[in-house]
Amino acid sequence: MKKITSTILLSLSITGGVFTSCDIDRFPNNYMATDQVADNQEVLFDNMLNGMYAQLKTWSDPMHRLGEYAGDNMMIRGASTDAFYEFITYSRTPDNYRLQNFWDYGYKAIAQASNIINMAKETDDPEIKSKLGECYYVRGMMYFYLCRAFGRPYYQAPDKNLGVPIVNGTPSEEEISNLSLPDRSTVKDTYQQAINDLRTAESLITTSFKSADYASKEAAQAMLSRVYLYMSGTYENPNTEYADSARYYADLIINSPQFRLVSREDYMKSARTAPENYPEAIFVIKRLATDFPGFDYYYGIGGMYSNIGGMGWGEMYASAKYIELLDETKRNDWRKGDEGIVDARAKFIEPQYITDDNGKYTEVLRFITPNTAGTGYTYVQLPVNEGRTECWTVDENNKPKDRYPISLYSGRTPEEEYYTINYNGATYTGVIDYKMALNNGYPMFYITKCSREDNLESQLHSPIISRLDEMYLNRAEAYVKLGQLENARIDVNEIRKRAINEQATYDSNTFSANAAELVDKERQLELAYQAERSYDVFRNGGTLTRQYPGPHPTSDVLATDYRVTYYIPQTAINSYPNGSTLTQNPTSDEGVILH
């Protein structure tokens, strides 16, 4: 194995600071010096590989927040001083520590992967070459994730818009004293770097699939399917070459004996299942209970979505828009437990019902109205009588005040218990349900897709990077862009049949009339809370619409908006060495290049 001739350090000035001579002697965890590596290369190679995977753990937290909070699957109970609130409100600023963490951790993973590649690239050992393939996978994945956050959607002039800097390795001690770093490459070149790395990973990894905890040939193929899908243009103006490549790589995974779609029952348990035991898992960022000592569970991904085992803030809930999608086929009635779950994906939502002083539930009519300020929406839940003929407001002593007649809503079946009400001069439709706990006036629809891994009553969760269900949806979208609507319908129906039932599948006429919309809807339902939604909207030229309760702005966000891309962290720009430039993203729509 090739010797390392410079100190192995896992940060660049690109991640926020240039090393000084004083820094060189203090090695954090997973850092090592030349003499350590030279004397123990065979042993330390695996340690360095483990260090690379460890970088992904810290990276996965801001990765999730950037991707999911900017979408329409969730809402937050109120304004927050936390830096992630900017992701929700689209009030972009370059001075955001969570944005900086995403950048730093991403480039640290790139640096560590590159250092291992540079150390061992001359080896002929098949086992070592497979492990090198794992490094290429991680590096390619990082470039893709960084570029989709900081670069424009691929269909918008990828040869002109900027992606991220391509820096494959840390500088030597000699280079640090006269360091020069490249500016951002184009979106096109950044995607090509990701593809080159992922294809190299695909060719180098010859060991059999072990588990989703580790990069594999299949993980590289799954990521290539997604990368090409991002490059496949919009439904109105598709790039059929890239769409076919997305289909090709999805085919490889779907036809692989390593993975299979699980039953509806097992899918509903997927959040509780360790990824190594879940047949759809291709690659995850594996977390262990030991990663969360003390109160650290509060700060995990699931900690904002729920309180499990006494841990978690529980301040973000499923959006009314997402719940409406879940209820589209038939209402999910959580009062009945699993028997009331119509769409299996509703299993990951847990309404927080409350009881009165006698331990009994109170039935209410819950509906949504414009808020009093006229700037958004709010929930209303009013007690309802046993005969379902009226509901009422209550005074400060919880005594009935104003009464309102209600009637069954004709657009749904009676057993679903949808009712209409004329309230404050307007007619609304809502559902009869148990009274829910409120947080700042919002019913607490806990999200538990990111909690309870391995059946623990905690916020343990291994963030999902690739699973088999995504491959069916990748292929379905690719088929639509290729004009093969019947093939797309078959793939979408595979997911719907598992999630709901055979009756929920689409016939040819229904699907062909709305193919793009139905594929996107199924993708939103299936991949919710996996950090995909906001990117999925914009890469296809869509508009993010959030007309539902929450403190977020309710104005639409178009794919052409300058705020679709995050700002390059200002600390990264400031830390670039003299003579090097790191270009910022446009600060207004006038700076956006679309063609």
XYZ file of C-alpha atoms in Angstrom:
595
model
C 0.000 0.000 0.000
C 1.264 3.443 -0.897
C 2.774 5.393 1.985
C 1.349 8.724 2.979
C 3.970 11.405 2.730
C 2.061 14.213 4.394
C 0.057 14.603 7.536
C -3.482 13.221 7.164
C -5.796 16.047 8.228
C -9.507 16.015 7.681
C -10.251 19.705 7.209
C -9.464 22.263 4.548
C -9.636 26.002 4.670
C -12.774 25.353 2.637
C -14.432 24.054 5.803
C -13.858 27.210 7.727
C -10.209 27.703 8.668
C -6.630 27.216 7.498
C -4.332 25.183 9.760
C -1.495 26.852 11.604
C 1.618 25.179 12.977
C -0.004 25.039 16.403
C -2.917 23.016 15.028
C -0.767 20.262 13.591
C 0.084 18.696 16.948
C -3.486 18.425 18.204
C -5.335 15.621 16.452
C -9.072 15.248 17.096
C -10.739 11.838 16.885
C -10.164 10.061 13.549
C -7.155 12.251 12.679
C -3.692 10.711 12.440
C -0.152 11.735 11.559
C 2.199 10.375 8.895
C 4.286 8.196 11.185
C 1.177 6.599 12.668
C -0.101 5.614 9.244
C 3.234 4.555 7.844
C 3.889 2.181 10.721
C 0.429 0.606 10.859
C -1.124 1.034 7.427
C -3.048 -2.231 7.257
C -4.579 -1.752 10.708
C -5.215 1.953 10.449
C -6.803 1.771 7.000
C -9.984 0.375 8.503
C -9.846 2.940 11.298
C -9.691 5.715 8.734
C -12.596 4.162 6.858
C -14.598 4.079 10.071
C -13.666 7.713 10.619
C -15.093 8.565 7.215
C -18.401 6.944 8.136
C -18.333 8.783 11.469
C -18.231 12.086 9.567
C -21.550 11.158 7.975
C -23.228 11.013 11.373
C -22.570 14.674 12.065
C -23.371 15.605 8.451
C -26.733 13.824 8.405
C -28.341 16.138 10.969
C -28.066 19.437 9.029
C -28.621 17.476 5.791
C -32.068 16.448 7.029
C -32.992 19.915 8.235
C -32.060 21.622 4.958
C -34.026 19.150 2.875
C -37.131 18.553 4.987
C -37.769 21.863 6.742
C -37.886 23.719 3.419
C -40.690 21.449 2.178
C -44.405 21.105 2.848
C -44.650 17.887 4.869
C -44.259 19.574 8.248
C -45.066 22.729 10.184
C -43.532 24.285 13.257
C -45.533 25.482 16.272
C -44.135 29.005 16.180
C -41.243 31.269 15.296
C -37.848 30.117 16.548
C -34.494 31.743 17.155
C -32.783 28.531 16.013
C -30.882 28.851 12.754
C -33.032 26.139 11.153
C -36.015 28.530 11.166
C -34.472 30.245 8.136
C -34.857 26.973 6.220
C -38.601 26.992 6.953
C -39.199 30.665 6.174
C -36.859 30.968 3.178
C -35.302 34.026 4.828
C -31.915 33.043 3.473
C -28.760 34.403 5.107
C -25.129 33.311 4.736
C -24.525 33.549 8.506
C -26.194 30.351 9.657
C -24.326 27.865 11.787
C -26.408 24.887 10.664
C -25.698 25.763 7.046
C -22.037 26.057 7.954
C -22.144 22.630 9.640
C -23.652 21.046 6.537
C -20.859 22.554 4.431
C -18.086 21.699 6.887
C -19.120 18.124 7.591
C -19.721 17.464 3.900
C -16.247 18.628 2.948
C -14.654 16.812 5.868
C -16.185 13.587 4.548
C -14.902 14.451 1.068
C -11.451 15.148 2.486
C -11.317 11.918 4.459
C -12.553 9.839 1.524
C -10.047 11.525 -0.796
C -7.151 11.017 1.598
C -7.869 7.303 1.818
C -8.175 7.096 -1.980
C -4.877 8.918 -2.456
C -3.202 6.713 0.126
C -4.251 3.391 -1.355
C -4.984 3.992 -5.021
C -2.015 1.931 -6.199
C -3.131 -1.234 -4.432
C -4.033 -4.452 -6.262
C -5.686 -6.013 -3.225
C -9.345 -6.754 -4.172
C -10.546 -6.247 -0.611
C -8.782 -2.907 -0.325
C -10.111 -1.876 -3.749
C -13.648 -2.613 -2.555
C -13.076 -0.416 0.462
C -11.737 2.284 -1.826
C -15.000 1.966 -3.708
C -16.782 2.819 -0.471
C -14.744 6.017 -0.318
C -15.645 6.914 -3.886
C -19.308 6.361 -3.028
C -19.166 8.689 -0.029
C -17.321 11.368 -1.994
C -19.716 11.181 -4.935
C -22.721 11.278 -2.627
C -21.342 14.319 -0.803
C -20.791 16.272 -4.011
C -24.340 15.508 -5.108
C -25.910 16.501 -1.787
C -23.840 19.680 -1.568
C -24.651 20.644 -5.134
C -28.400 20.129 -4.808
C -28.397 22.458 -1.780
C -26.058 25.170 -3.062
C -26.545 24.818 -6.832
C -29.542 25.604 -9.035
C -31.844 22.784 -10.250
C -30.095 20.945 -13.080
C -32.619 21.912 -15.758
C -31.640 25.581 -15.255
C -28.454 26.213 -17.288
C -26.193 23.683 -15.530
C -23.216 24.762 -17.646
C -23.547 28.347 -16.364
C -24.836 28.113 -12.805
C -22.347 27.311 -10.058
C -22.272 24.133 -8.011
C -19.580 23.660 -5.364
C -15.768 23.578 -5.331
C -14.210 20.276 -6.336
C -11.393 19.638 -3.872
C -10.331 16.016 -3.659
C -7.936 15.731 -0.754
C -6.266 17.816 1.921
C -3.150 19.815 1.177
C 0.306 18.729 2.209
C 2.198 20.594 4.904
C 4.200 22.349 2.179
C 1.052 23.378 0.308
C -0.668 24.824 3.390
C 1.829 27.692 3.602
C 0.966 28.786 0.040
C -2.573 27.518 -0.258
C -4.770 28.213 -3.249
C -8.277 26.776 -3.574
C -10.580 26.612 -6.574
C -13.791 28.565 -6.941
C -17.056 26.724 -7.392
C -17.339 24.459 -10.409
C -20.465 24.587 -12.542
C -23.493 22.521 -11.615
C -22.805 20.363 -14.665
C -19.189 19.702 -13.658
C -20.119 19.017 -10.040
C -22.718 16.469 -11.098
C -20.157 14.896 -13.420
C -17.720 14.593 -10.521
C -20.433 12.861 -8.485
C -21.221 10.505 -11.377
C -17.557 9.686 -11.954
C -17.073 8.856 -8.287
C -20.256 6.789 -8.055
C -19.430 4.844 -11.214
C -15.948 4.195 -9.885
C -17.514 2.930 -6.674
C -19.806 0.684 -8.678
C -16.846 -0.860 -10.507
C -14.487 -1.169 -7.529
C -16.809 -2.676 -4.937
C -16.762 -6.410 -5.587
C -17.592 -7.636 -2.089
C -21.114 -8.881 -1.549
C -23.743 -6.623 -0.017
C -23.306 -6.805 3.776
C -25.904 -4.430 5.139
C -27.243 -0.927 4.621
C -24.752 0.325 7.212
C -21.981 0.295 4.598
C -21.554 1.648 1.098
C -21.978 -1.034 -1.555
C -22.179 -1.494 -5.290
C -25.950 -1.357 -4.904
C -25.762 1.872 -2.904
C -23.763 3.441 -5.734
C -26.317 2.253 -8.288
C -29.208 3.599 -6.216
C -27.533 6.987 -5.887
C -26.775 7.053 -9.611
C -30.471 6.478 -10.264
C -31.292 9.547 -8.175
C -28.526 11.720 -9.650
C -29.644 10.978 -13.198
C -33.257 11.635 -12.204
C -32.208 15.086 -10.983
C -30.585 15.621 -14.396
C -33.595 14.386 -16.368
C -35.216 17.771 -16.881
C -38.837 18.607 -16.198
C -41.947 16.722 -17.241
C -42.624 19.426 -19.831
C -39.090 19.373 -21.215
C -37.449 16.072 -20.244
C -33.915 14.950 -20.977
C -34.664 11.412 -22.141
C -31.026 10.287 -22.094
C -30.703 10.992 -18.387
C -34.202 9.700 -17.681
C -33.234 6.401 -19.284
C -30.075 6.262 -17.154
C -32.195 6.805 -14.028
C -34.443 3.969 -15.172
C -31.473 1.713 -15.903
C -29.963 2.049 -12.442
C -33.338 1.719 -10.726
C -33.833 -1.503 -12.721
C -30.600 -2.921 -11.340
C -31.743 -2.423 -7.766
C -35.327 -3.558 -8.291
C -34.108 -6.740 -9.972
C -31.412 -7.384 -7.365
C -31.982 -10.409 -5.107
C -30.600 -8.364 -2.200
C -33.772 -6.325 -1.727
C -37.529 -6.816 -1.729
C -40.603 -4.747 -0.987
C -41.889 -5.746 2.428
C -45.507 -6.354 3.330
C -47.815 -3.566 4.440
C -47.562 -4.814 8.016
C -43.750 -4.818 7.985
C -43.650 -1.437 6.273
C -45.693 0.049 9.105
C -42.986 -1.251 11.464
C -40.107 0.069 9.341
C -39.284 3.023 11.592
C -38.944 0.571 14.489
C -36.780 -1.862 12.500
C -32.991 -1.748 12.576
C -31.894 -1.049 8.992
C -29.738 -4.175 8.860
C -32.955 -6.152 9.323
C -35.045 -4.220 6.818
C -35.052 -5.773 3.301
C -35.635 -2.449 1.531
C -32.687 -0.613 3.100
C -29.850 0.086 0.655
C -27.815 2.701 2.527
C -28.419 4.537 5.800
C -26.298 6.633 8.137
C -26.150 4.120 10.959
C -26.705 5.555 14.417
C -26.293 3.669 17.691
C -27.901 4.278 21.049
C -24.414 5.033 22.396
C -24.237 8.018 20.020
C -26.796 9.777 22.218
C -25.621 10.045 25.830
C -27.704 11.961 28.331
C -30.064 14.487 26.806
C -28.588 14.290 23.307
C -31.774 12.646 22.029
C -33.428 16.036 22.314
C -31.158 17.232 19.538
C -31.557 14.328 17.133
C -33.701 14.570 14.025
C -36.725 13.007 15.718
C -36.409 15.307 18.719
C -38.126 18.178 16.923
C -40.934 15.953 15.642
C -42.023 14.239 18.854
C -41.332 13.461 22.481
C -40.528 9.763 22.874
C -39.488 8.222 26.162
C -39.389 11.690 27.715
C -36.904 12.943 25.108
C -37.562 15.483 22.379
C -38.934 18.993 21.965
C -41.957 17.852 19.941
C -42.396 21.242 18.259
C -42.788 20.247 14.597
C -45.813 18.348 13.346
C -47.202 16.791 10.194
C -48.627 19.522 7.991
C -52.318 19.731 7.198
C -51.335 19.309 3.558
C -49.584 16.015 4.228
C -52.425 14.722 6.399
C -54.874 15.614 3.618
C -52.792 13.556 1.189
C -52.840 10.615 3.583
C -56.626 10.914 3.851
C -57.228 11.284 0.132
C -58.290 7.676 -0.529
C -60.168 7.351 2.740
C -59.790 9.029 6.096
C -57.220 7.576 8.474
C -58.917 7.346 11.862
C -56.174 7.141 14.482
C -58.816 6.723 17.211
C -59.163 3.089 16.117
C -55.471 2.207 16.303
C -54.009 0.177 13.435
C -57.505 -0.812 12.309
C -58.150 2.818 11.452
C -54.988 3.197 9.354
C -55.986 3.286 5.669
C -52.692 4.476 4.191
C -49.764 2.652 5.832
C -47.751 5.872 5.779
C -50.191 7.295 8.333
C -48.621 4.899 10.838
C -45.743 7.383 11.169
C -48.103 10.130 12.387
C -49.372 10.045 15.976
C -52.012 12.595 17.035
C -51.632 13.529 20.690
C -55.131 12.990 22.054
C -55.952 14.215 25.552
C -58.535 13.168 28.147
C -60.610 15.126 30.645
C -60.375 14.884 34.414
C -62.371 11.639 34.276
C -60.013 10.021 31.789
C -62.470 10.330 28.904
C -61.878 11.648 25.408
C -63.801 14.689 24.198
C -65.170 14.562 20.658
C -64.612 17.718 18.615
C -65.054 18.999 15.105
C -61.608 20.068 13.877
C -61.298 22.308 10.848
C -59.036 24.981 9.387
C -59.838 28.673 8.875
C -57.873 31.766 7.874
C -56.202 33.294 10.906
C -57.441 36.557 12.390
C -54.478 38.479 10.994
C -55.326 37.332 7.487
C -51.739 36.164 6.951
C -52.194 32.413 7.151
C -54.319 29.660 8.622
C -55.246 28.247 11.998
C -56.883 25.140 13.432
C -60.219 25.265 15.257
C -61.520 22.361 17.336
C -64.990 22.716 18.870
C -66.826 20.233 21.138
C -69.604 18.358 19.319
C -72.804 16.833 20.688
C -73.512 13.114 20.645
C -76.048 13.438 17.856
C -73.529 15.197 15.579
C -75.920 18.098 14.975
C -74.065 21.003 16.543
C -70.822 22.168 18.116
C -69.961 25.190 20.215
C -67.305 27.500 21.508
C -66.617 27.659 25.254
C -65.997 30.531 27.660
C -63.197 30.926 30.173
C -64.968 28.478 32.507
C -65.231 25.878 29.744
C -68.989 26.418 29.502
C -70.816 26.347 26.117
C -70.995 29.750 24.492
C -71.808 30.179 20.788
C -73.479 27.196 19.094
C -73.160 26.209 15.422
C -75.193 23.628 13.501
C -73.191 21.035 11.542
C -74.116 18.551 8.807
C -72.530 15.597 7.040
C -70.269 16.548 4.167
C -71.584 14.963 0.983
C -68.151 14.637 -0.593
C -67.078 11.802 1.733
C -68.680 8.626 3.058
C -70.684 8.996 6.305
C -68.415 6.620 8.270
C -65.466 8.952 7.627
C -67.245 11.606 9.728
C -66.534 14.681 7.625
C -68.875 17.542 8.517
C -69.502 21.082 7.319
C -69.978 24.116 9.523
C -70.868 27.755 8.884
C -68.439 29.525 11.186
C -67.989 33.297 11.398
C -69.734 33.807 8.092
C -67.938 31.153 6.018
C -68.439 27.435 5.411
C -65.698 24.973 6.333
C -65.260 21.200 6.249
C -63.670 19.261 9.109
C -63.592 15.873 10.811
C -65.021 14.537 14.044
C -62.096 13.407 16.168
C -60.884 13.298 19.738
C -59.672 16.564 21.196
C -55.922 16.950 20.699
C -53.241 18.611 22.785
C -52.283 22.027 21.435
C -48.895 23.680 21.278
C -49.198 27.402 20.633
C -52.670 26.703 19.248
C -51.625 23.924 16.866
C -52.746 20.283 17.290
C -49.741 18.076 17.928
C -49.539 15.569 15.082
C -46.291 13.881 16.116
C -44.061 12.526 13.350
C -42.427 9.246 14.394
C -40.748 8.130 11.171
C -37.457 9.320 12.700
C -37.860 7.656 16.098
C -37.943 4.300 17.921
C -35.396 2.434 15.798
C -34.765 -1.124 16.950
C -37.999 -0.966 18.988
C -36.463 1.401 21.520
C -38.688 4.039 23.118
C -36.261 6.756 22.149
C -35.348 9.090 19.292
C -32.856 6.609 17.860
C -32.930 6.841 14.067
C -30.538 6.029 11.228
C -31.191 8.631 8.505
C -32.299 7.002 5.267
C -30.224 7.677 2.176
C -31.533 5.014 -0.232
C -34.293 2.416 -0.014
C -35.984 0.147 -2.529
C -39.294 2.014 -2.510
C -37.534 5.093 -3.909
C -36.246 3.032 -6.826
C -39.790 2.183 -7.928
C -40.664 5.870 -7.819
C -37.459 6.904 -9.587
C -38.252 4.460 -12.352
C -41.874 5.602 -12.522
C -40.824 9.236 -12.989
C -38.248 8.230 -15.577
C -40.895 6.244 -17.463
C -43.203 9.271 -17.539
C -40.409 11.402 -18.977
C -39.729 8.664 -21.531
C -43.403 8.565 -22.510
C -43.877 5.013 -21.200
C -46.931 5.768 -19.092
C -48.153 2.207 -18.656
C -44.804 1.138 -17.185
C -44.909 4.180 -14.884
C -48.431 3.264 -13.759
C -47.331 -0.266 -12.846
C -44.514 1.055 -10.637
C -46.679 3.647 -8.882
C -49.344 1.022 -8.293
C -46.806 -1.298 -6.661
C -46.220 1.342 -4.006
C -49.896 2.281 -3.638
C -51.027 -1.326 -3.408
C -48.591 -1.955 -0.572
C -49.432 1.295 1.229
C -53.215 1.172 0.817
C -54.790 -1.715 -1.119
C -55.547 -3.009 -4.606
C -58.582 -0.740 -4.904
C -56.375 2.335 -4.504
C -54.373 1.589 -7.656
C -54.862 3.729 -10.761
C -56.480 2.582 -13.977
C -54.865 3.498 -17.284
C -57.160 6.403 -18.098
C -56.858 8.063 -14.711
C -53.096 7.694 -14.634
C -52.381 8.801 -18.201
C -54.433 11.971 -17.684
C -52.372 13.064 -14.647
C -49.204 10.952 -14.738
C -46.714 13.581 -13.569
C -48.943 14.778 -10.746
C -49.661 11.251 -9.519
C -45.993 10.232 -9.538
C -45.034 13.345 -7.587
C -47.842 12.809 -5.091
C -46.790 9.222 -4.418
C -43.209 10.329 -4.029
C -44.246 12.924 -1.456
C -46.273 10.379 0.493
C -43.614 7.665 0.436
C -40.443 9.704 0.968
C -41.771 12.155 3.546
C -39.356 13.018 6.369
C -36.371 11.691 4.411
C -35.070 15.156 3.348
C -36.192 14.818 -0.273
C -39.361 16.883 -0.661
C -38.145 20.455 -1.244
C -35.548 19.334 -3.780
C -38.100 17.162 -5.577
C -40.399 20.143 -6.062
C -37.801 22.465 -7.526
C -35.807 20.047 -9.691
C -38.948 19.453 -11.767
C -39.721 23.151 -12.070
C -42.546 22.950 -9.547
C -43.927 25.471 -7.074
C -43.847 24.950 -3.321
C -47.322 25.730 -1.941
C -47.852 25.902 1.818
C -51.432 27.077 2.344
C -51.860 25.451 5.753
C -51.531 26.379 9.439
C -48.160 27.388 10.822
C -46.076 30.541 11.227
C -44.334 30.055 7.873
C -44.999 32.496 5.007
C -47.854 31.168 2.869
C -46.664 32.794 -0.357
C -45.645 30.341 -3.060
C -41.983 29.614 -3.790
C -41.246 29.085 -7.486
C -38.416 26.938 -8.824
C -37.009 30.103 -10.422
C -36.783 31.931 -7.072
C -33.265 32.840 -5.947
C -34.087 31.402 -2.503
C -34.311 27.870 -3.914
C -30.559 27.615 -3.346
C -28.949 28.168 0.026
C -26.248 30.789 0.420
C -22.645 29.678 0.592
C -21.727 30.065 4.308
C -20.031 33.401 4.845
C -17.441 31.832 7.143
C -16.355 29.568 4.281
C -15.998 32.585 1.985
C -14.086 34.537 4.620
C -11.700 31.675 5.296
C -10.663 31.257 1.680
C -6.949 32.056 1.348
C -5.792 35.303 -0.214
C -5.828 35.071 -3.977
C -8.651 32.498 -4.013
C -12.326 33.258 -4.572
C -15.438 31.479 -3.374
C -18.377 33.009 -5.222
C -21.658 33.635 -3.395
C -25.075 32.687 -4.791
C -27.398 35.372 -6.212
C -29.105 37.542 -3.604
C -32.124 38.391 -5.787
C -34.076 36.939 -8.689
C -32.193 39.243 -11.058
C -29.042 37.199 -10.533
C -30.633 33.831 -11.341
C -29.570 32.224 -14.616
C -32.340 30.090 -16.122
C -31.119 29.505 -19.694
